[in-house]
Amino acid sequence: MRKKIVIIGGGFGGISAAQEFGDYEADITVIDKTNHHVFQPLLYQVATAALSPADIAAPIRGILNKQKNITVVMDEVISIDRGKREVITKSTKYLFDFLVIAIGSRHSYFGKDEWEKYAPGLKTLNDALFIREKILSSLETAEKMKDPDEVKKYLTFVIVGGGPTGVEMAGAIAEIVKITMMKDFRNINASMTKVCLVEGEARLLLSYPDDLSARAAKDLESLGVEIIFNQRVTDVNDEGVKVGDRFIKTNNIIWAAGNSVSPLLKSLNAELDMAGRVLVNPDLSLKDDPDIFIIGDAAYAKDKDGKMLAGIAPVAMQEGKYVAKIIMEGKDADLREPFKYFDKGTMATIGRAKAVCIIAGFKFTGFFGWLLWCIIHILFLISFRNRFKVMAEWAWYYLSFRHGIRLITGHPNKSK
Ligand SMILES: Cc1cc2nc3c(=O)[nH]c(=O)nc-3n(C[C@H](O)[C@H](O)[C@H](O)COP(=O)(O)OP(=O)(O)OC[C@H]3O[C@@H](n4cnc5c(N)ncnc54)[C@H](O)[C@@H]3O)c2cc1C
């Protein structure tokens, strides 16, 4: 009988697994609560009006349409019944022989969920659009306000978390509010704006070597970003953010400080870490269930030295491919080769033409680092159309210094 394989999530892990199956004889169902795959590493460019949502996303149905063994379903999985081998969605149930769970993660507010409404995080296209509108609306609001204190509040931007997302957001926002957009306004100018990046440790980009962290900090400071090291956020409200003992009045707080995984994983009754990730075997299967696999940001998997694998796209993609191969080989759990991550490197960009990269042990910074960053991101975008469009947008921005996607369609500041 043909095997039933269910993949939950059409992100980096889920899509890589599905594609690796090729025309394998099985009934494969890919379930995602959205109809699109998002290239998350470029979300910050949507949030800062450099790219539009369609440039970095593609319909999952379109990506997998050539594989006749795959059915794509848009639905939200609400629980998993291991006993009955069923995935339960909001509208129906799916039986499985093998299950691949690739549901990614959301941002975490370390138990202070009430902060989310003032300090949105960046994980989905909706998040990116919300942040974009918040930034653009704040500039519009500041332009028409008379009270200098209120103007300052709308022109202050605080990014919480000095990992790659925080660094990239801080650089891009600084560039918008200090350089590219201000020439379109008459009552506000760059000297009235303030961009702060808050990091709880003594350096940015903790997973990078010290010298690249220092270079990223220097590049951000040259764009006018104030970096606040060794301080934690202790309160967030509609007036601003408290960082250690200092209160920064602001309407614009962006959260890039932590991740947690969906409570859906609790229905597996498996061992989870503090962030809700599932502790998996070396073959990425559940501790006591060799036919259920967890991959990507939802898994707590270790490398050969026993260190937790980072929540990054290449890890999720390699895990997806590996798991598909394991399922197709059909070996018993004790005969499976453990998953081995091949680390090709890591990179983060700072503003329009700077980046820090470490690739195959070699370090690159500045303009050359940024060129590498551009090439690699273009190559990994999922569709040819997106590659072409993003290249054109970047070339336009590089030459003109103008962001093209500056539309406000909702009203994040309406209630103020
Ligand atoms: C802003 C940002 C910037 C990043 N930058 C980089 C970078 O520069 N380089 C890098 O390598 N990595 C980067 N990452 C991390 C990288 O994007 C993730 O590690 C990767 O996406 C994880 O892949 P995944 O398959 O586990 O999850 P995802 O790609 O997040 O996919 C999860 C999918 O599951 C779906 N889903 C979730 N819950 C359910 C449910 N209950 N039912 C149905 N579907 C569900 C979601 O809709 C989504 O499509 C970044 C992440 C973010 C948020």
JSON list of C-alpha atoms and ligand atoms in Angstrom, two decimals, residues 7-16 30-45 60 73-79 87-89 101-107 121-124 127 164-166 168-169 208 256 259 262 264 295-299 310-317 319 341 345-349 373 377, ligand 1:
[
{"chain": "A", "resi": 7, "resn": "ILE", "atom": "CA", "xyz": [4.37, 17.46, 6.09]},
{"chain": "A", "resi": 8, "resn": "ILE", "atom": "CA", "xyz": [3.19, 20.30, 8.35]},
{"chain": "A", "resi": 9, "resn": "GLY", "atom": "CA", "xyz": [4.63, 23.65, 7.26]},
{"chain": "A", "resi": 10, "resn": "GLY", "atom": "CA", "xyz": [5.60, 25.02, 3.85]},
{"chain": "A", "resi": 11, "resn": "GLY", "atom": "CA", "xyz": [8.59, 27.01, 5.10]},
{"chain": "A", "resi": 12, "resn": "PHE", "atom": "CA", "xyz": [12.26, 26.23, 4.44]},
{"chain": "A", "resi": 13, "resn": "GLY", "atom": "CA", "xyz": [12.19, 22.80, 6.10]},
{"chain": "A", "resi": 14, "resn": "GLY", "atom": "CA", "xyz": [8.82, 21.61, 4.78]},
{"chain": "A", "resi": 15, "resn": "ILE", "atom": "CA", "xyz": [9.41, 22.70, 1.18]},
{"chain": "A", "resi": 16, "resn": "SER", "atom": "CA", "xyz": [12.90, 21.14, 1.08]},
{"chain": "A", "resi": 30, "resn": "VAL", "atom": "CA", "xyz": [1.75, 19.42, 2.66]},
{"chain": "A", "resi": 31, "resn": "ILE", "atom": "CA", "xyz": [-0.36, 21.46, 5.09]},
{"chain": "A", "resi": 32, "resn": "ASP", "atom": "CA", "xyz": [0.29, 25.13, 5.78]},
{"chain": "A", "resi": 33, "resn": "LYS", "atom": "CA", "xyz": [-1.92, 27.73, 7.43]},
{"chain": "A", "resi": 34, "resn": "THR", "atom": "CA", "xyz": [-0.95, 30.21, 4.73]},
{"chain": "A", "resi": 35, "resn": "ASN", "atom": "CA", "xyz": [-0.91, 29.66, 0.98]},
{"chain": "A", "resi": 36, "resn": "HIS", "atom": "CA", "xyz": [2.65, 30.90, 0.57]},
{"chain": "A", "resi": 37, "resn": "HIS", "atom": "CA", "xyz": [6.27, 30.17, 1.34]},
{"chain": "A", "resi": 38, "resn": "VAL", "atom": "CA", "xyz": [8.11, 33.19, 2.74]},
{"chain": "A", "resi": 39, "resn": "PHE", "atom": "CA", "xyz": [11.81, 33.92, 2.36]},
{"chain": "A", "resi": 40, "resn": "GLN", "atom": "CA", "xyz": [12.18, 35.18, 5.94]},
{"chain": "A", "resi": 41, "resn": "PRO", "atom": "CA", "xyz": [15.76, 36.50, 5.62]},
{"chain": "A", "resi": 42, "resn": "LEU", "atom": "CA", "xyz": [14.40, 39.33, 3.45]},
{"chain": "A", "resi": 43, "resn": "LEU", "atom": "CA", "xyz": [11.33, 40.12, 5.59]},
{"chain": "A", "resi": 44, "resn": "TYR", "atom": "CA", "xyz": [13.12, 43.12, 7.07]},
{"chain": "A", "resi": 45, "resn": "GLN", "atom": "CA", "xyz": [13.31, 44.61, 3.58]},
{"chain": "A", "resi": 60, "resn": "ILE", "atom": "CA", "xyz": [3.26, 26.74, -2.04]},
{"chain": "A", "resi": 73, "resn": "VAL", "atom": "CA", "xyz": [-3.71, 21.99, 1.75]},
{"chain": "A", "resi": 74, "resn": "MET", "atom": "CA", "xyz": [-4.20, 25.42, 3.25]},
{"chain": "A", "resi": 75, "resn": "ASP", "atom": "CA", "xyz": [-5.35, 24.77, 6.80]},
{"chain": "A", "resi": 76, "resn": "GLU", "atom": "CA", "xyz": [-4.12, 25.21, 10.35]},
{"chain": "A", "resi": 77, "resn": "VAL", "atom": "CA", "xyz": [-3.05, 22.12, 12.27]},
{"chain": "A", "resi": 78, "resn": "ILE", "atom": "CA", "xyz": [-4.41, 22.30, 15.79]},
{"chain": "A", "resi": 79, "resn": "SER", "atom": "CA", "xyz": [-3.24, 18.99, 17.22]},
{"chain": "A", "resi": 87, "resn": "VAL", "atom": "CA", "xyz": [-3.09, 15.22, 12.13]},
{"chain": "A", "resi": 88, "resn": "ILE", "atom": "CA", "xyz": [-6.09, 17.31, 13.14]},
{"chain": "A", "resi": 89, "resn": "THR", "atom": "CA", "xyz": [-6.65, 20.60, 11.36]},
{"chain": "A", "resi": 101, "resn": "ILE", "atom": "CA", "xyz": [6.71, 18.67, 11.48]},
{"chain": "A", "resi": 102, "resn": "ALA", "atom": "CA", "xyz": [8.28, 21.91, 10.19]},
{"chain": "A", "resi": 103, "resn": "ILE", "atom": "CA", "xyz": [6.17, 24.63, 11.79]},
{"chain": "A", "resi": 104, "resn": "GLY", "atom": "CA", "xyz": [8.94, 27.16, 12.48]},
{"chain": "A", "resi": 105, "resn": "SER", "atom": "CA", "xyz": [8.77, 29.53, 15.45]},
{"chain": "A", "resi": 106, "resn": "ARG", "atom": "CA", "xyz": [7.17, 32.79, 16.61]},
{"chain": "A", "resi": 107, "resn": "HIS", "atom": "CA", "xyz": [8.70, 35.60, 18.61]},
{"chain": "A", "resi": 121, "resn": "GLY", "atom": "CA", "xyz": [8.05, 41.08, 16.03]},
{"chain": "A", "resi": 122, "resn": "LEU", "atom": "CA", "xyz": [8.94, 40.05, 12.52]},
{"chain": "A", "resi": 123, "resn": "LYS", "atom": "CA", "xyz": [8.14, 36.52, 11.32]},
{"chain": "A", "resi": 124, "resn": "THR", "atom": "CA", "xyz": [5.42, 36.71, 8.69]},
{"chain": "A", "resi": 127, "resn": "ASP", "atom": "CA", "xyz": [4.20, 41.29, 10.62]},
{"chain": "A", "resi": 164, "resn": "PRO", "atom": "CA", "xyz": [20.92, 39.20, 12.80]},
{"chain": "A", "resi": 165, "resn": "THR", "atom": "CA", "xyz": [17.28, 40.39, 12.56]},
{"chain": "A", "resi": 166, "resn": "GLY", "atom": "CA", "xyz": [17.83, 43.27, 15.02]},
{"chain": "A", "resi": 168, "resn": "GLU", "atom": "CA", "xyz": [19.51, 44.26, 9.86]},
{"chain": "A", "resi": 169, "resn": "MET", "atom": "CA", "xyz": [16.38, 46.12, 11.02]},
{"chain": "A", "resi": 208, "resn": "TYR", "atom": "CA", "xyz": [29.61, 35.46, 15.01]},
{"chain": "A", "resi": 256, "resn": "ALA", "atom": "CA", "xyz": [13.78, 40.87, 17.70]},
{"chain": "A", "resi": 259, "resn": "ASN", "atom": "CA", "xyz": [11.76, 32.82, 19.77]},
{"chain": "A", "resi": 262, "resn": "SER", "atom": "CA", "xyz": [3.83, 26.88, 18.73]},
{"chain": "A", "resi": 264, "resn": "LEU", "atom": "CA", "xyz": [0.81, 22.68, 18.94]},
{"chain": "A", "resi": 295, "resn": "ILE", "atom": "CA", "xyz": [12.85, 19.78, 11.69]},
{"chain": "A", "resi": 296, "resn": "GLY", "atom": "CA", "xyz": [13.87, 23.42, 11.44]},
{"chain": "A", "resi": 297, "resn": "ASP", "atom": "CA", "xyz": [13.17, 25.99, 14.13]},
{"chain": "A", "resi": 298, "resn": "ALA", "atom": "CA", "xyz": [10.74, 23.63, 15.89]},
{"chain": "A", "resi": 299, "resn": "ALA", "atom": "CA", "xyz": [13.46, 21.06, 16.67]},
{"chain": "A", "resi": 310, "resn": "ALA", "atom": "CA", "xyz": [20.88, 27.34, 15.21]},
{"chain": "A", "resi": 311, "resn": "GLY", "atom": "CA", "xyz": [17.43, 28.35, 13.96]},
{"chain": "A", "resi": 312, "resn": "ILE", "atom": "CA", "xyz": [18.56, 29.31, 10.48]},
{"chain": "A", "resi": 313, "resn": "ALA", "atom": "CA", "xyz": [17.35, 28.49, 6.99]},
{"chain": "A", "resi": 314, "resn": "PRO", "atom": "CA", "xyz": [20.22, 26.20, 5.86]},
{"chain": "A", "resi": 315, "resn": "VAL", "atom": "CA", "xyz": [19.71, 23.99, 8.94]},
{"chain": "A", "resi": 316, "resn": "ALA", "atom": "CA", "xyz": [15.98, 23.65, 8.19]},
{"chain": "A", "resi": 317, "resn": "MET", "atom": "CA", "xyz": [16.63, 22.95, 4.49]},
{"chain": "A", "resi": 319, "resn": "GLU", "atom": "CA", "xyz": [17.14, 18.68, 7.74]},
{"chain": "A", "resi": 341, "resn": "TYR", "atom": "CA", "xyz": [24.83, 19.70, 9.34]},
{"chain": "A", "resi": 345, "resn": "GLY", "atom": "CA", "xyz": [28.52, 30.10, 6.68]},
{"chain": "A", "resi": 346, "resn": "THR", "atom": "CA", "xyz": [26.44, 32.94, 8.01]},
{"chain": "A", "resi": 347, "resn": "MET", "atom": "CA", "xyz": [25.90, 36.60, 7.10]},
{"chain": "A", "resi": 348, "resn": "ALA", "atom": "CA", "xyz": [24.07, 39.78, 8.08]},
{"chain": "A", "resi": 349, "resn": "THR", "atom": "CA", "xyz": [23.73, 43.03, 6.19]},
{"chain": "A", "resi": 373, "resn": "TRP", "atom": "CA", "xyz": [25.18, 38.75, 0.70]},
{"chain": "A", "resi": 377, "resn": "HIS", "atom": "CA", "xyz": [20.17, 35.80, -1.17]},
{"chain": "B", "resi": 1, "resn": "LIG", "atom": "C1", "xyz": [13.16, 38.23, 10.20]},
{"chain": "B", "resi": 1, "resn": "LIG", "atom": "C2", "xyz": [13.95, 36.95, 10.05]},
{"chain": "B", "resi": 1, "resn": "LIG", "atom": "C3", "xyz": [15.20, 37.00, 9.43]},
{"chain": "B", "resi": 1, "resn": "LIG", "atom": "C4", "xyz": [15.93, 35.83, 9.27]},
{"chain": "B", "resi": 1, "resn": "LIG", "atom": "N1", "xyz": [17.15, 35.90, 8.64]},
{"chain": "B", "resi": 1, "resn": "LIG", "atom": "C5", "xyz": [17.82, 34.76, 8.40]},
{"chain": "B", "resi": 1, "resn": "LIG", "atom": "C6", "xyz": [19.04, 34.80, 7.66]},
{"chain": "B", "resi": 1, "resn": "LIG", "atom": "O1", "xyz": [19.51, 35.86, 7.26]},
{"chain": "B", "resi": 1, "resn": "LIG", "atom": "N2", "xyz": [19.66, 33.62, 7.39]},
{"chain": "B", "resi": 1, "resn": "LIG", "atom": "C7", "xyz": [19.14, 32.42, 7.82]},
{"chain": "B", "resi": 1, "resn": "LIG", "atom": "O2", "xyz": [19.71, 31.38, 7.53]},
{"chain": "B", "resi": 1, "resn": "LIG", "atom": "N3", "xyz": [18.00, 32.36, 8.54]},
{"chain": "B", "resi": 1, "resn": "LIG", "atom": "C8", "xyz": [17.32, 33.49, 8.83]},
{"chain": "B", "resi": 1, "resn": "LIG", "atom": "N4", "xyz": [16.16, 33.44, 9.54]},
{"chain": "B", "resi": 1, "resn": "LIG", "atom": "C9", "xyz": [15.72, 32.15, 10.11]},
{"chain": "B", "resi": 1, "resn": "LIG", "atom": "C10", "xyz": [15.05, 31.26, 9.09]},
{"chain": "B", "resi": 1, "resn": "LIG", "atom": "O3", "xyz": [14.12, 31.99, 8.32]},
{"chain": "B", "resi": 1, "resn": "LIG", "atom": "C11", "xyz": [14.36, 30.11, 9.84]},
{"chain": "B", "resi": 1, "resn": "LIG", "atom": "O4", "xyz": [15.35, 29.41, 10.55]},
{"chain": "B", "resi": 1, "resn": "LIG", "atom": "C12", "xyz": [13.67, 29.17, 8.88]},
{"chain": "B", "resi": 1, "resn": "LIG", "atom": "O5", "xyz": [12.60, 29.83, 8.25]},
{"chain": "B", "resi": 1, "resn": "LIG", "atom": "C13", "xyz": [13.12, 27.96, 9.63]},
{"chain": "B", "resi": 1, "resn": "LIG", "atom": "O6", "xyz": [12.49, 27.13, 8.73]},
{"chain": "B", "resi": 1, "resn": "LIG", "atom": "P1", "xyz": [11.25, 26.23, 9.22]},
{"chain": "B", "resi": 1, "resn": "LIG", "atom": "O7", "xyz": [10.88, 25.38, 8.06]},
{"chain": "B", "resi": 1, "resn": "LIG", "atom": "O8", "xyz": [11.59, 25.59, 10.50]},
{"chain": "B", "resi": 1, "resn": "LIG", "atom": "O9", "xyz": [10.10, 27.28, 9.53]},
{"chain": "B", "resi": 1, "resn": "LIG", "atom": "P2", "xyz": [9.44, 28.40, 8.64]},
{"chain": "B", "resi": 1, "resn": "LIG", "atom": "O10", "xyz": [10.26, 28.71, 7.44]},
{"chain": "B", "resi": 1, "resn": "LIG", "atom": "O11", "xyz": [9.12, 29.50, 9.58]},
{"chain": "B", "resi": 1, "resn": "LIG", "atom": "O12", "xyz": [8.10, 27.74, 8.15]},
{"chain": "B", "resi": 1, "resn": "LIG", "atom": "C14", "xyz": [7.08, 27.34, 9.01]},
{"chain": "B", "resi": 1, "resn": "LIG", "atom": "C15", "xyz": [5.80, 27.17, 8.23]},
{"chain": "B", "resi": 1, "resn": "LIG", "atom": "O13", "xyz": [4.87, 26.48, 9.03]},
{"chain": "B", "resi": 1, "resn": "LIG", "atom": "C16", "xyz": [3.61, 27.08, 8.90]},
{"chain": "B", "resi": 1, "resn": "LIG", "atom": "N5", "xyz": [2.85, 26.76, 10.12]},
{"chain": "B", "resi": 1, "resn": "LIG", "atom": "C17", "xyz": [3.15, 27.12, 11.39]},
{"chain": "B", "resi": 1, "resn": "LIG", "atom": "N6", "xyz": [2.25, 26.63, 12.25]},
{"chain": "B", "resi": 1, "resn": "LIG", "atom": "C18", "xyz": [1.36, 25.94, 11.52]},
{"chain": "B", "resi": 1, "resn": "LIG", "atom": "C19", "xyz": [0.19, 25.20, 11.85]},
{"chain": "B", "resi": 1, "resn": "LIG", "atom": "N7", "xyz": [-0.23, 25.06, 13.11]},
{"chain": "B", "resi": 1, "resn": "LIG", "atom": "N8", "xyz": [-0.53, 24.63, 10.83]},
{"chain": "B", "resi": 1, "resn": "LIG", "atom": "C20", "xyz": [-0.10, 24.76, 9.55]},
{"chain": "B", "resi": 1, "resn": "LIG", "atom": "N9", "xyz": [1.00, 25.44, 9.19]},
{"chain": "B", "resi": 1, "resn": "LIG", "atom": "C21", "xyz": [1.73, 26.02, 10.16]},
{"chain": "B", "resi": 1, "resn": "LIG", "atom": "C22", "xyz": [3.90, 28.54, 8.72]},
{"chain": "B", "resi": 1, "resn": "LIG", "atom": "O14", "xyz": [2.83, 29.21, 8.07]},
{"chain": "B", "resi": 1, "resn": "LIG", "atom": "C23", "xyz": [5.16, 28.50, 7.86]},
{"chain": "B", "resi": 1, "resn": "LIG", "atom": "O15", "xyz": [4.87, 28.54, 6.49]},
{"chain": "B", "resi": 1, "resn": "LIG", "atom": "C24", "xyz": [15.40, 34.59, 9.73]},
{"chain": "B", "resi": 1, "resn": "LIG", "atom": "C25", "xyz": [14.14, 34.56, 10.33]},
{"chain": "B", "resi": 1, "resn": "LIG", "atom": "C26", "xyz": [13.43, 35.73, 10.48]},
{"chain": "B", "resi": 1, "resn": "LIG", "atom": "C27", "xyz": [12.07, 35.67, 11.12]}
]
